[in-house]
Short mmCIF file of C-alpha atoms and ligand atoms in Angstrom, two decimals:
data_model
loop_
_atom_site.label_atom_id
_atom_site.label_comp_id
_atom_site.label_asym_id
_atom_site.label_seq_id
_atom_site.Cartn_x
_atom_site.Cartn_y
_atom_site.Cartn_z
CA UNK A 96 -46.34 -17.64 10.25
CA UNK A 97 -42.70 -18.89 10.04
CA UNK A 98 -39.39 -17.28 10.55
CA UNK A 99 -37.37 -17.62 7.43
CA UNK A 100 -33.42 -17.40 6.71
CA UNK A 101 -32.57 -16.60 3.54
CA UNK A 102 -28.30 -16.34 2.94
CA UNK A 103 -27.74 -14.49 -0.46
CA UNK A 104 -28.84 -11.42 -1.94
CA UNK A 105 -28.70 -12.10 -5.68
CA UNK A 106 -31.91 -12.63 -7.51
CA UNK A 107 -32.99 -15.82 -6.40
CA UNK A 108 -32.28 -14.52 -2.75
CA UNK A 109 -33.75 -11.46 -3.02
CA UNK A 110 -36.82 -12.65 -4.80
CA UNK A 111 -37.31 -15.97 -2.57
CA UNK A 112 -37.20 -13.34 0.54
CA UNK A 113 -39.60 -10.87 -0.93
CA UNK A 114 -42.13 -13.49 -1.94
CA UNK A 115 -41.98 -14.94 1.19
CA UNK A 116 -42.60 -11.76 2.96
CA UNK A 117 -45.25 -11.22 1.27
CA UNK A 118 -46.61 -14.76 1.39
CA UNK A 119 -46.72 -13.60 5.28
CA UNK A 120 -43.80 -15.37 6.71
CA UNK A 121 -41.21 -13.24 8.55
CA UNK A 122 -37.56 -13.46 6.42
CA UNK A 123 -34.17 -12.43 7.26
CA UNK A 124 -32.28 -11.73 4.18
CA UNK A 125 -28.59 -11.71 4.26
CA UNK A 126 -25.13 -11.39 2.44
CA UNK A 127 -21.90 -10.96 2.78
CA UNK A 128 -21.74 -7.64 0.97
CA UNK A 129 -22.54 -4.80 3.16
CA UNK A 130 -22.84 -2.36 0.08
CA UNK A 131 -25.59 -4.79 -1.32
CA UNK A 132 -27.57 -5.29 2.42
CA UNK A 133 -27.39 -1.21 2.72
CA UNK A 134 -28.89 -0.44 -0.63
CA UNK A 135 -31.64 -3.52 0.06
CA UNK A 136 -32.50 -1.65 3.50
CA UNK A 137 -33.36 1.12 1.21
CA UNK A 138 -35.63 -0.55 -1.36
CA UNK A 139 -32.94 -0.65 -3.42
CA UNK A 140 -32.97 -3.63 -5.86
CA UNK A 141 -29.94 -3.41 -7.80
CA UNK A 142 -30.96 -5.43 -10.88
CA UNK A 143 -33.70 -5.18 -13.06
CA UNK A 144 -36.19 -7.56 -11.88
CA UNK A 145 -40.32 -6.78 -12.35
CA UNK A 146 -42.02 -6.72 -9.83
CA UNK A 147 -38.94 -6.95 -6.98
CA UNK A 148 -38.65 -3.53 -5.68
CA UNK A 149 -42.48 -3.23 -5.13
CA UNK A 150 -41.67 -6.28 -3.13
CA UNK A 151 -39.09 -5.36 -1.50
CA UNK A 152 -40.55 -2.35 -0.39
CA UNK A 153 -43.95 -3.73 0.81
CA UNK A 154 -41.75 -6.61 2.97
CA UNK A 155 -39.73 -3.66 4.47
CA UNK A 156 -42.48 -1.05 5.50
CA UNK A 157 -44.51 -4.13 6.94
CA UNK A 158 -41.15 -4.97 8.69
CA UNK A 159 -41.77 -8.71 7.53
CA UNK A 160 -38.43 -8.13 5.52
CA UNK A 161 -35.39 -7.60 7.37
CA UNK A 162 -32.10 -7.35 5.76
CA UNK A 163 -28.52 -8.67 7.60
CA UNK A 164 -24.96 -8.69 6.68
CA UNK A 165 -23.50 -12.25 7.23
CA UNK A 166 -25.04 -15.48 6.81
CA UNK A 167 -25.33 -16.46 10.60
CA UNK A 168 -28.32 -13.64 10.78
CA UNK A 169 -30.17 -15.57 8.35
CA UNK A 170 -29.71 -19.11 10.89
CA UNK A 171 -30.49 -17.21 13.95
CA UNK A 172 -33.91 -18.28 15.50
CA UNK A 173 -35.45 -19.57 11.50
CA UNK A 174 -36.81 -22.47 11.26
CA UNK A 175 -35.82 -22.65 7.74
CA UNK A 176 -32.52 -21.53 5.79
CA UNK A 177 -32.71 -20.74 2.33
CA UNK A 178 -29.37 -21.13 0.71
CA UNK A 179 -29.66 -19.04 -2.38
CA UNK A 180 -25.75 -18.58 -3.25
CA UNK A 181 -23.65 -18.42 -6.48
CA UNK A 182 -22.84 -21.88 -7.84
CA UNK A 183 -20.19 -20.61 -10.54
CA UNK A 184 -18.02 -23.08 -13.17
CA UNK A 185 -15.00 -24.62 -12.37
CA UNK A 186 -12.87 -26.09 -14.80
CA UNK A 187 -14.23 -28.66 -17.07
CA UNK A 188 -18.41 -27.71 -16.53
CA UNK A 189 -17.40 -28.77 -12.70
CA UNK A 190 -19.33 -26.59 -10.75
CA UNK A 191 -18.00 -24.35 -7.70
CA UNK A 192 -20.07 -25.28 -4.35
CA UNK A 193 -17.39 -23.17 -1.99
CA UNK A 194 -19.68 -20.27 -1.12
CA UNK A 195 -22.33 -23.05 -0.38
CA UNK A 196 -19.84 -25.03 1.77
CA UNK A 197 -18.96 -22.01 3.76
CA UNK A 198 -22.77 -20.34 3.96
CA UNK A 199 -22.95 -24.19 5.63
CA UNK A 200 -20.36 -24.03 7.62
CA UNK A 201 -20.84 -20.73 8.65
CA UNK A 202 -24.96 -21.64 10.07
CA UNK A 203 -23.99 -24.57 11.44
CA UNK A 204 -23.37 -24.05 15.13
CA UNK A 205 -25.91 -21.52 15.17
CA UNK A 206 -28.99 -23.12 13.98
CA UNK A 207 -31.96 -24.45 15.93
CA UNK A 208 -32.40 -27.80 16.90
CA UNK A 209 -35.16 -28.32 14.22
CA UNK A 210 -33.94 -26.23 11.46
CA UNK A 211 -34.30 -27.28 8.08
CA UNK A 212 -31.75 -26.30 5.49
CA UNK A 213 -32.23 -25.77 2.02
CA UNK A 214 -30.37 -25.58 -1.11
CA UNK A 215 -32.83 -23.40 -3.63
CA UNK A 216 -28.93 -22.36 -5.93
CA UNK A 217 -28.42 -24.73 -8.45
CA UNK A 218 -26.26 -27.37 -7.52
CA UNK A 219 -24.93 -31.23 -9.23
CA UNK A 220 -26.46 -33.74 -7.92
CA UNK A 221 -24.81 -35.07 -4.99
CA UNK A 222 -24.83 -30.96 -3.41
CA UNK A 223 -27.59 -31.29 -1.12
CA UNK A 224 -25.85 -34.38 1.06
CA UNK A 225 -22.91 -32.89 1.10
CA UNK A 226 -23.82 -29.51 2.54
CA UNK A 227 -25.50 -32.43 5.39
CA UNK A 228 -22.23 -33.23 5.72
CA UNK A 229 -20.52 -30.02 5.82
CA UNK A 230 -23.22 -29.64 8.58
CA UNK A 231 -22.77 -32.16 10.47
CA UNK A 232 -18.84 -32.06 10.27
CA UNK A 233 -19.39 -28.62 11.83
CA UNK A 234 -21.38 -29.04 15.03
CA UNK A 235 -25.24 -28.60 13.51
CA UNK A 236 -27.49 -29.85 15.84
CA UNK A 237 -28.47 -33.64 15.20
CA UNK A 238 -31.98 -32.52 14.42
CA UNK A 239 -31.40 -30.40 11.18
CA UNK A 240 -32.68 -31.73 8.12
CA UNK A 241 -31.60 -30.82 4.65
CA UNK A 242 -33.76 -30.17 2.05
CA UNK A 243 -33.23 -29.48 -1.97
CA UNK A 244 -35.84 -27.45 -3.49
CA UNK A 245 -34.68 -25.72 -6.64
CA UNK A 246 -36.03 -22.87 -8.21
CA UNK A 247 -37.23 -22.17 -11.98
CA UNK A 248 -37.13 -18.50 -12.49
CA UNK A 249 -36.60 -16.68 -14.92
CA UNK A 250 -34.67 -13.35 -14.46
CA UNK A 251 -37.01 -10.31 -15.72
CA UNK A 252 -40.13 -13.15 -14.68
CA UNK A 253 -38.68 -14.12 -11.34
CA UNK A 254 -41.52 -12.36 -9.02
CA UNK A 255 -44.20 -14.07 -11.13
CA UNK A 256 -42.63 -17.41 -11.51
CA UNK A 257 -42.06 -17.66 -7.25
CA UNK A 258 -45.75 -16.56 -6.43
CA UNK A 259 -47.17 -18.56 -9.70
CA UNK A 260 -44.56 -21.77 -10.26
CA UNK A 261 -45.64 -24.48 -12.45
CA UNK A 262 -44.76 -26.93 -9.91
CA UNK A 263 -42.71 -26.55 -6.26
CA UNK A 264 -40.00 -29.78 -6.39
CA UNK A 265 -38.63 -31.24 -2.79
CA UNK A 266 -36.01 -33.54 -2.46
CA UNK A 267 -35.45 -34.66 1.18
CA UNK A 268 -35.04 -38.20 3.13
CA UNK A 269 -37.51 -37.31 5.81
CA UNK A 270 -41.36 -37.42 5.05
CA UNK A 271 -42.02 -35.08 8.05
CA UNK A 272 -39.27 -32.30 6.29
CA UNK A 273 -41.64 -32.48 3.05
CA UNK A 274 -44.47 -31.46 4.59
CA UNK A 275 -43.05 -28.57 6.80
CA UNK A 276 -41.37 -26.96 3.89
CA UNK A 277 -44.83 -27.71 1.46
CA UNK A 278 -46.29 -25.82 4.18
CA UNK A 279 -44.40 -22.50 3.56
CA UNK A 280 -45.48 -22.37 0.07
CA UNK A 281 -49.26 -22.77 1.45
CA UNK A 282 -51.15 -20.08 -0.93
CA UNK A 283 -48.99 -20.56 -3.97
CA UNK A 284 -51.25 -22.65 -6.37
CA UNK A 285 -48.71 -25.28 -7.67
CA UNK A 286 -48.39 -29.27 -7.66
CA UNK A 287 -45.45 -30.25 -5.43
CA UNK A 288 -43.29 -33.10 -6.53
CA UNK A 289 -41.72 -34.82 -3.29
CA UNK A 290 -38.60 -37.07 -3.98
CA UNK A 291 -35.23 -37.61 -3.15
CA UNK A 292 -32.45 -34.88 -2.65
CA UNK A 293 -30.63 -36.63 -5.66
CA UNK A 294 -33.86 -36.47 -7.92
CA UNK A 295 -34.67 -32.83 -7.07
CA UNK A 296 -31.12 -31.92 -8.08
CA UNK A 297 -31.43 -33.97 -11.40
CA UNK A 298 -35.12 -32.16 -12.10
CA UNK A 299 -33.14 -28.96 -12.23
CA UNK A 300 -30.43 -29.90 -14.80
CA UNK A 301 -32.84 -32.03 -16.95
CA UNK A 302 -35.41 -29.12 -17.46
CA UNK A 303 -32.62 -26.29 -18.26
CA UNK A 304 -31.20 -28.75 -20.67
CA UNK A 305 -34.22 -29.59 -22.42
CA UNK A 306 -35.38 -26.22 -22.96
CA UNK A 307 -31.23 -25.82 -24.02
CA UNK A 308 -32.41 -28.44 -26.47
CA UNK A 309 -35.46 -26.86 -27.65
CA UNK A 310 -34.01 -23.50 -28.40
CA UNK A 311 -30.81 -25.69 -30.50
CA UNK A 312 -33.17 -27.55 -31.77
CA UNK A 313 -35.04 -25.16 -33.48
CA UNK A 314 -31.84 -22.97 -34.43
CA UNK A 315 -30.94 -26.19 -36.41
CA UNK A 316 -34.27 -26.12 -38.00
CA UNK A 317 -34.07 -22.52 -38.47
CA UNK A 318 -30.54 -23.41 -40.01
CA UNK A 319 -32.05 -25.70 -42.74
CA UNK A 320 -34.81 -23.51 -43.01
CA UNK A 321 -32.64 -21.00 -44.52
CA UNK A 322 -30.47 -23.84 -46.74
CA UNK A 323 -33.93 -24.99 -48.14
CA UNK A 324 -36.07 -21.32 -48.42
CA UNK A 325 -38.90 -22.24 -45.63
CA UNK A 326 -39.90 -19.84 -43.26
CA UNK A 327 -38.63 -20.70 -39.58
CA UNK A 328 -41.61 -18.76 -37.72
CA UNK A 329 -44.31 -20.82 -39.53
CA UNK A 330 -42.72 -24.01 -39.34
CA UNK A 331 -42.46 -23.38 -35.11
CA UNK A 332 -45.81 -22.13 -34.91
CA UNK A 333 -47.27 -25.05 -37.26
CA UNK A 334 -44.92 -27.37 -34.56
CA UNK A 335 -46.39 -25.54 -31.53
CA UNK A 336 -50.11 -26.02 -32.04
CA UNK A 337 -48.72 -29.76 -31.09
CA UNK A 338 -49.77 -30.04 -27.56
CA UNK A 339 -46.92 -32.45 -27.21
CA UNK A 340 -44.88 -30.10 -28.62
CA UNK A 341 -46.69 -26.66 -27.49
CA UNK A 342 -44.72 -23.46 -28.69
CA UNK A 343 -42.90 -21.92 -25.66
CA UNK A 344 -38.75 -22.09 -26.49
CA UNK A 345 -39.35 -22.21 -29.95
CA UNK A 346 -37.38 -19.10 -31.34
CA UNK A 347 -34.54 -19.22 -32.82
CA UNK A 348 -32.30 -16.84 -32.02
CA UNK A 349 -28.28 -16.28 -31.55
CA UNK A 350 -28.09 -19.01 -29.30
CA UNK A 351 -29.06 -19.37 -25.50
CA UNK A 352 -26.96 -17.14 -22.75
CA UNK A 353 -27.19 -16.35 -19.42
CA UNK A 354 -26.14 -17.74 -16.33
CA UNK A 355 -28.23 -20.88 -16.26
CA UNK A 356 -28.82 -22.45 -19.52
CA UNK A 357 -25.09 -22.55 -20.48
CA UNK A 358 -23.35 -23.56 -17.12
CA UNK A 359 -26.21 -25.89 -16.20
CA UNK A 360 -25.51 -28.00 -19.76
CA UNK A 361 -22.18 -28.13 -19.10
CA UNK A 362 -22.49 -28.93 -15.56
CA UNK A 363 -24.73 -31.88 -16.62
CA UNK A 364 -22.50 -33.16 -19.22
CA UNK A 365 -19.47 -32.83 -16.12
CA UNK A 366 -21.85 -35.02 -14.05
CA UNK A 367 -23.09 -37.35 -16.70
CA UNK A 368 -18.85 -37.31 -17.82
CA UNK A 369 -18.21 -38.52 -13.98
CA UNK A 370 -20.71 -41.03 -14.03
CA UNK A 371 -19.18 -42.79 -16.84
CA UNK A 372 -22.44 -41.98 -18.79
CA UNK A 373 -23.30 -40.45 -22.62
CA UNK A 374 -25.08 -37.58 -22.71
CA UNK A 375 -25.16 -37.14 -27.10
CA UNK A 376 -28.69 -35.24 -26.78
CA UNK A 377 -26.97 -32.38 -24.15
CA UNK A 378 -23.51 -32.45 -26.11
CA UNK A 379 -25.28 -31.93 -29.30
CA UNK A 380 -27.28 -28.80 -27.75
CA UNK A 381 -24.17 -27.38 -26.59
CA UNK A 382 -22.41 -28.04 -30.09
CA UNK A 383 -25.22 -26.50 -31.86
CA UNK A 384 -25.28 -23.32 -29.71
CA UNK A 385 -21.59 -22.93 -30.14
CA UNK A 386 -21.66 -23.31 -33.62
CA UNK A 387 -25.21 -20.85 -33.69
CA UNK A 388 -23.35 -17.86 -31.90
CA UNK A 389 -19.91 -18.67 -35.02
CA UNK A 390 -22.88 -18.25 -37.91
CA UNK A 391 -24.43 -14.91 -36.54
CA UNK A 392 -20.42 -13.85 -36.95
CA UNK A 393 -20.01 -15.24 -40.19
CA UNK A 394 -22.74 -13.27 -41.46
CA UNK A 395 -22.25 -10.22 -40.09
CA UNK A 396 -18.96 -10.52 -42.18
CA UNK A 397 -20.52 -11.68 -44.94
CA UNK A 398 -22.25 -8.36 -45.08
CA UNK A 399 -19.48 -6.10 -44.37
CA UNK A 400 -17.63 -7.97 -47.14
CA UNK A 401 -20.06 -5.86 -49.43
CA UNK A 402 -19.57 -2.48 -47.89
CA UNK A 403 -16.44 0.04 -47.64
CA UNK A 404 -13.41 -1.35 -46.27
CA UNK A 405 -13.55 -0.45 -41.99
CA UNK A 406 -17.26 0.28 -42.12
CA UNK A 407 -18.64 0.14 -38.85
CA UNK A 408 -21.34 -2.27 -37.06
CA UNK A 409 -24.47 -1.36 -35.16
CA UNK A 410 -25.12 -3.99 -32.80
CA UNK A 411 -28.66 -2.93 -30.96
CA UNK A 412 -29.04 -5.11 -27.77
CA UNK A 413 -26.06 -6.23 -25.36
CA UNK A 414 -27.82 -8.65 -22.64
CA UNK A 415 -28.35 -12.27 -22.79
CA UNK A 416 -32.62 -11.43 -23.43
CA UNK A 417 -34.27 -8.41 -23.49
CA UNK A 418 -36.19 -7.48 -20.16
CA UNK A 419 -32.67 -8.03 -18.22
CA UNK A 420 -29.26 -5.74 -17.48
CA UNK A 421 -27.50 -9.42 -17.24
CA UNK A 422 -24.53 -9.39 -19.53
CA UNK A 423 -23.28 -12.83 -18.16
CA UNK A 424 -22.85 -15.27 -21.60
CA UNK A 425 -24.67 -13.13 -23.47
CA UNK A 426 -24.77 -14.20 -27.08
CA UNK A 427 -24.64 -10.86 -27.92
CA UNK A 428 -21.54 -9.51 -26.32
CA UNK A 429 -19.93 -12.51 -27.36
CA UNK A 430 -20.80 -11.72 -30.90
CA UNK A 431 -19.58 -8.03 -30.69
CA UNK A 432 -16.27 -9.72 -28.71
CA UNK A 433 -15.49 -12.23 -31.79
CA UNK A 434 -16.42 -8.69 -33.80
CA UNK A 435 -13.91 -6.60 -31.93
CA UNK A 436 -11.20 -9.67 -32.52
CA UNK A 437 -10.79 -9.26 -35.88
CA UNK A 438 -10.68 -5.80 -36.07
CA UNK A 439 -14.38 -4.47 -36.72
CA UNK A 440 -15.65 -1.12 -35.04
CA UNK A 441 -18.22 -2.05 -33.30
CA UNK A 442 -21.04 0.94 -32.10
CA UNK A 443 -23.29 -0.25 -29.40
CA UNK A 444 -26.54 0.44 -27.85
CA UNK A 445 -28.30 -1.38 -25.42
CA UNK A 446 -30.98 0.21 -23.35
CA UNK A 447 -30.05 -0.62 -20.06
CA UNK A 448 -26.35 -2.56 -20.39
CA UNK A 449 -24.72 -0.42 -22.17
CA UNK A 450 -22.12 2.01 -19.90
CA UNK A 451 -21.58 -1.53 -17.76
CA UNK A 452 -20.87 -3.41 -21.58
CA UNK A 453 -18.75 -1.03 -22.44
CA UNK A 454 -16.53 -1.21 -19.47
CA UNK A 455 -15.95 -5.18 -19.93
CA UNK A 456 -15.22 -4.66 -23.22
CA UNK A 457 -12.56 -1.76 -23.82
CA UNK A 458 -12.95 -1.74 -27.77
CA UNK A 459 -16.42 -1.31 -27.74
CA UNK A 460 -18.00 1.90 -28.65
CA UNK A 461 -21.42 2.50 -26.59
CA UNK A 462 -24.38 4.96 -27.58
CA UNK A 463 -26.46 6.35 -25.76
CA UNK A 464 -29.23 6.51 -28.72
CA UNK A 465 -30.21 3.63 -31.41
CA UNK A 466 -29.62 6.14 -33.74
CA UNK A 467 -26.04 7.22 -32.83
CA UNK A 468 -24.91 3.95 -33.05
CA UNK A 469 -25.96 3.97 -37.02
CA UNK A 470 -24.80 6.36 -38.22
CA UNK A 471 -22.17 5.75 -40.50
CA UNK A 472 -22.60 2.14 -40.49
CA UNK A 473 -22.82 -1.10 -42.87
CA UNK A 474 -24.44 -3.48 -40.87
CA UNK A 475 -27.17 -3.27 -38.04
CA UNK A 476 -27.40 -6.52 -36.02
CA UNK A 477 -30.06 -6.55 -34.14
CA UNK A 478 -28.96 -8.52 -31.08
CA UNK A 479 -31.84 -8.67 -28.18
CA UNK A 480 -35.54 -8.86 -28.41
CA UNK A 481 -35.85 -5.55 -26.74
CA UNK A 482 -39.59 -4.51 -27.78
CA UNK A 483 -38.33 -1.00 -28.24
CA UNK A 484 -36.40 -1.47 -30.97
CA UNK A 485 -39.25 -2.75 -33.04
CA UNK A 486 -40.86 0.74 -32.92
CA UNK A 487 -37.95 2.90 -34.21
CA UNK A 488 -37.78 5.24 -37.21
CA UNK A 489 -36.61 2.51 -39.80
CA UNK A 490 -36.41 5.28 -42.79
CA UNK A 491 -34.09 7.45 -40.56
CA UNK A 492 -32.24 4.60 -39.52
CA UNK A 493 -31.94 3.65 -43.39
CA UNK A 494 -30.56 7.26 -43.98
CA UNK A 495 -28.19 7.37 -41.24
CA UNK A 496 -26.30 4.17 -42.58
CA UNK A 497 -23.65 3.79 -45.04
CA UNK A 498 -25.24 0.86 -46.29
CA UNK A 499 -28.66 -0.04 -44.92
CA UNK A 500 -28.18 -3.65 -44.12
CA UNK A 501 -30.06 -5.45 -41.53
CA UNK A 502 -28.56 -8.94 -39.50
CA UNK A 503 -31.88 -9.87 -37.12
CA UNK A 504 -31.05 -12.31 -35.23
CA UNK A 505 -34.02 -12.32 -33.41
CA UNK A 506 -36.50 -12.46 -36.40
CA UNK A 507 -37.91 -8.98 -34.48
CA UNK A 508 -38.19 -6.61 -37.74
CA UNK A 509 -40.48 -7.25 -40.72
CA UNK A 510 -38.87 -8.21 -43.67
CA UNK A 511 -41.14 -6.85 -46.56
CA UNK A 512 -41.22 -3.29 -44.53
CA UNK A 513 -37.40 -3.07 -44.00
CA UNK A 514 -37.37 -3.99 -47.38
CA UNK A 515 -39.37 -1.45 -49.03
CA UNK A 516 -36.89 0.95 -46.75
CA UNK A 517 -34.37 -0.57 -48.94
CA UNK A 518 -32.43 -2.63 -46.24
CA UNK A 519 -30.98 -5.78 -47.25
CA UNK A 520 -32.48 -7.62 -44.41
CA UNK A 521 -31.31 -10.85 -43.03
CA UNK A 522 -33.05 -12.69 -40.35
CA UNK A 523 -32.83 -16.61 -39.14
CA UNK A 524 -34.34 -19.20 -41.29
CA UNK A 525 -36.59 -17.33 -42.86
C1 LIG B 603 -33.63 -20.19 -17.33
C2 LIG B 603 -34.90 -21.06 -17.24
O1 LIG B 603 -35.85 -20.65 -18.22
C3 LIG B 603 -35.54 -20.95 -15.85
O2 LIG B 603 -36.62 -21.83 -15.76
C4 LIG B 603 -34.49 -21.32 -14.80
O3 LIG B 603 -35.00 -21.20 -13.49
C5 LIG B 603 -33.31 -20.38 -14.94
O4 LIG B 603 -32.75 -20.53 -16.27
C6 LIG B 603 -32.29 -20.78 -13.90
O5 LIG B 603 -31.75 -21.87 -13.99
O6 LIG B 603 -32.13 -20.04 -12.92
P1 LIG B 603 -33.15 -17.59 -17.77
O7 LIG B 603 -31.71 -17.93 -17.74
O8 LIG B 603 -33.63 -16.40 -17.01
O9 LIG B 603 -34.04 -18.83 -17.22
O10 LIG B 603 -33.50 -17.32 -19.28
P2 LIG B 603 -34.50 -17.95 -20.37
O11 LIG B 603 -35.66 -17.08 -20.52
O12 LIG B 603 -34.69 -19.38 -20.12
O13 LIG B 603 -33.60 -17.78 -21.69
C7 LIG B 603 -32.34 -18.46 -21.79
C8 LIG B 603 -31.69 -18.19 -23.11
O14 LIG B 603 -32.36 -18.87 -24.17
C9 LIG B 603 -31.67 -16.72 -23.52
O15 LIG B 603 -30.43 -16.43 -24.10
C10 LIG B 603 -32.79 -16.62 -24.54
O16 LIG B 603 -32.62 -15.57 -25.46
C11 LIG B 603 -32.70 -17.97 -25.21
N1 LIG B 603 -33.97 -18.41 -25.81
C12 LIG B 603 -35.03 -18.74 -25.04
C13 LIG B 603 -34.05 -18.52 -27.20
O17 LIG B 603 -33.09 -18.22 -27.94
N2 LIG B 603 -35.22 -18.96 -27.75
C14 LIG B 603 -36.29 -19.30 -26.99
O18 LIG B 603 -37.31 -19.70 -27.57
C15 LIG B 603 -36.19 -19.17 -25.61
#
């Protein structure tokens, strides 16, 4: 088995660690934040991830899993180095490689004489040559290669998507690195597409911007569905059955969020912008989700038009997708931030983000029950795809508003039933 580095904690760290571990390799974790290493040495996840703390826990007691402050301890005696580190915007969709410069800068001297480096964090295409540089600038042995292999998780799916990808993509200039770092993924059933750093990088920002696209597209057609009385959910399932098409990112929703989907189209259209190339299919996804996020607003005004003067909002849902406690670009606090802008009391519940929502956002009002956050209320906008909220008392919910009108923007409630509750019930396109 192989000795692994891993520098970064966050969830593509921790999860790329954990699987490893448990794939059989030995893995040093580590991070710069010595609060974050001494809660992992407990078993002690920090974000809601399936799957991860079982991990976690199973790579600690077997002692396969160790966890280090400072990214040297993850370069020390590994044959490989995993650099798993935040890739944030800059100005203009740039994006910021600094903590990947410095992780690089930082292994450098200390690596073995046959390392192999690799950038899994999302990074523009050019990243994975210059960290080589950075490298070599900074006394890495002449040996080291550099690898690019990006990762496709999904945050909530992440455990399942490592130990079950639909394909492992490696971008390096040396045949021999390819097969080494194929080899540490022996056991995971996958194809493996070998290519150039450059191409690796690009397969990253392509994919995340076509399923971008998909979920725009289909908020457009959920857009005219609504213009021309068609019903949104049979027109995408009638699409799916389409093996071209198939019917994964098909829902149409508030827009896409998180902390991929949005930086990585805007990253692309910074690279394609620096290339002196047009990009109309990316800018038009981007334009589209903008203008989706403005229209769940607009309606939720719409509706309060119709009520009291100051009536409240319920918004149910704060995260970017249900089955996460990320609230970075989330549609929905975005929505209840354009809400809170022009004056609207805003009463929030969210079943795992709310105390942390209500921190960022001072105005906002944060329940600790579905309920509360009704009661008294004009509008309900339902705002994540949280299962749970499909299963609540809909009759006590119509009681405990002021005026029992619905905004789904998830298309999660059934109409004809909130209906005969006597909601006014909106969803999208349909
Ligand atoms: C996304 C990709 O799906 C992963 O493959 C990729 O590895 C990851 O980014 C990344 O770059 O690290 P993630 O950000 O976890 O994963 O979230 P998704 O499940 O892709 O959802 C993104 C957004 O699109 C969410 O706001 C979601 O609500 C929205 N969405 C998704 C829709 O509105 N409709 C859909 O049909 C699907």
């Amino acid at each position: 088995m192989t000795r692994i580095g891993v520098v970064g904690a966050g969830y593509v760290g921790t999860t790329a660690a954990a699987c490893f571990a448990h794939l059989g390799h030995d893995v040093v974790c580590a991070d710069v934040s010595e609060d974050r290493i001494r809660e992992l040495r407990k078993g002690e996840v920090g974000i809601l991830e399936r799957s991860l703390p079982v991990l976690v826990t199973e790579g600690l007691e077997s002692g396969r899993l160790v966890f280090e402050v400072g990214a040297r301890r993850a370069a020390e005696g590994t044959a490989f180095v995993f650099l798993c580190l935040p890739t944030p915007s800059a100005d203009g969709g740039a994006v910021d490689l600094s903590a990947l410069e410095a992780a690089a800068r930082e292994i450098g001297p200390v690596l073995e004489p046959d390392a192999v480096v690799v950038v899994k964090s999302t990074a523009p295409v050019g990243a994975t040559r210059r960290v080589r540089r950075v490298l070599d600038a900074d006394g890495a042995p002449p040996g080291v290669s550099v690898a690019s292999n990006p990762e496709f998780l999904r945050e909530g799916n992440s455990v399942e998507d490592f130990l079950h990808p639909d394909r492992i993509v490696i971008g390096c200039d040396e045949p021999e690195t390819a097969v080494r770092l194929t080899g540490l993924y022996s056991g995971v059933p996958a194809p493996v597409v070998v290519t150039d750093p450059a191409s690796a990088e690009m397969v990253k920002y392509a994919s995340n911007a076509y399923l971008a696209g998909r979920v725009s597209f289909i908020n457009a057609v959920a857009n005219l569905c609504e213009a021309v009385g068609a019903d949104v959910r049979d027109v995408a399932l009638g699409m799916g059955y389409d093996p071209r098409i198939g019917s994964d990112f098909l829902h149409p929703g508030p827009g896409f969020g998180g902390s991929c989907l949005p930086k990585d189209t805007a990253a692309l259209l910074h690279i394609a912008a620096e290339a002196g190339v047009d990009l109309p299919p990316v800018e038009a996804t981007v334009a589209v989700n903008t203008r989706q996020r403005e229209r769940v607003v607009e309606k939720i005004l719409a509706a309060l038009d119709r009520a009291p003067p100051g009536s409240p909002v319920a918004a149910w849902g704060l995260t970017f997708k249900a089955n996460t406690d990320d609230l970075r670009d989330s549609p929905a606090l975005d929505i209840v931030r354009a809400l809170l802008a022009r004056g609207v009391t805003v009463r929030a519940f969210d079943p795992v983000a709310g105390e942390r929502a209500g921190g960022l956002e001072p105005g906002l009002d944060v329940t600790v029950d579905p309920y509360d956050a009704c009661d008294g209320a004009a509008v309900l906008a339902v705002l994540t795809e949280w299962e749970q909220f499909r299963w609540l008392d809909f009759a006590r919910v119509a009681e405990l508003m002021a005026v029992p009108q619905v905004v789904d923007t998830r298309n999660l409630l059934d109409p004809p039933t909130m209906r005969r509750l006597g909601f006014d019930y909106q969803g999208v396109g349909r």
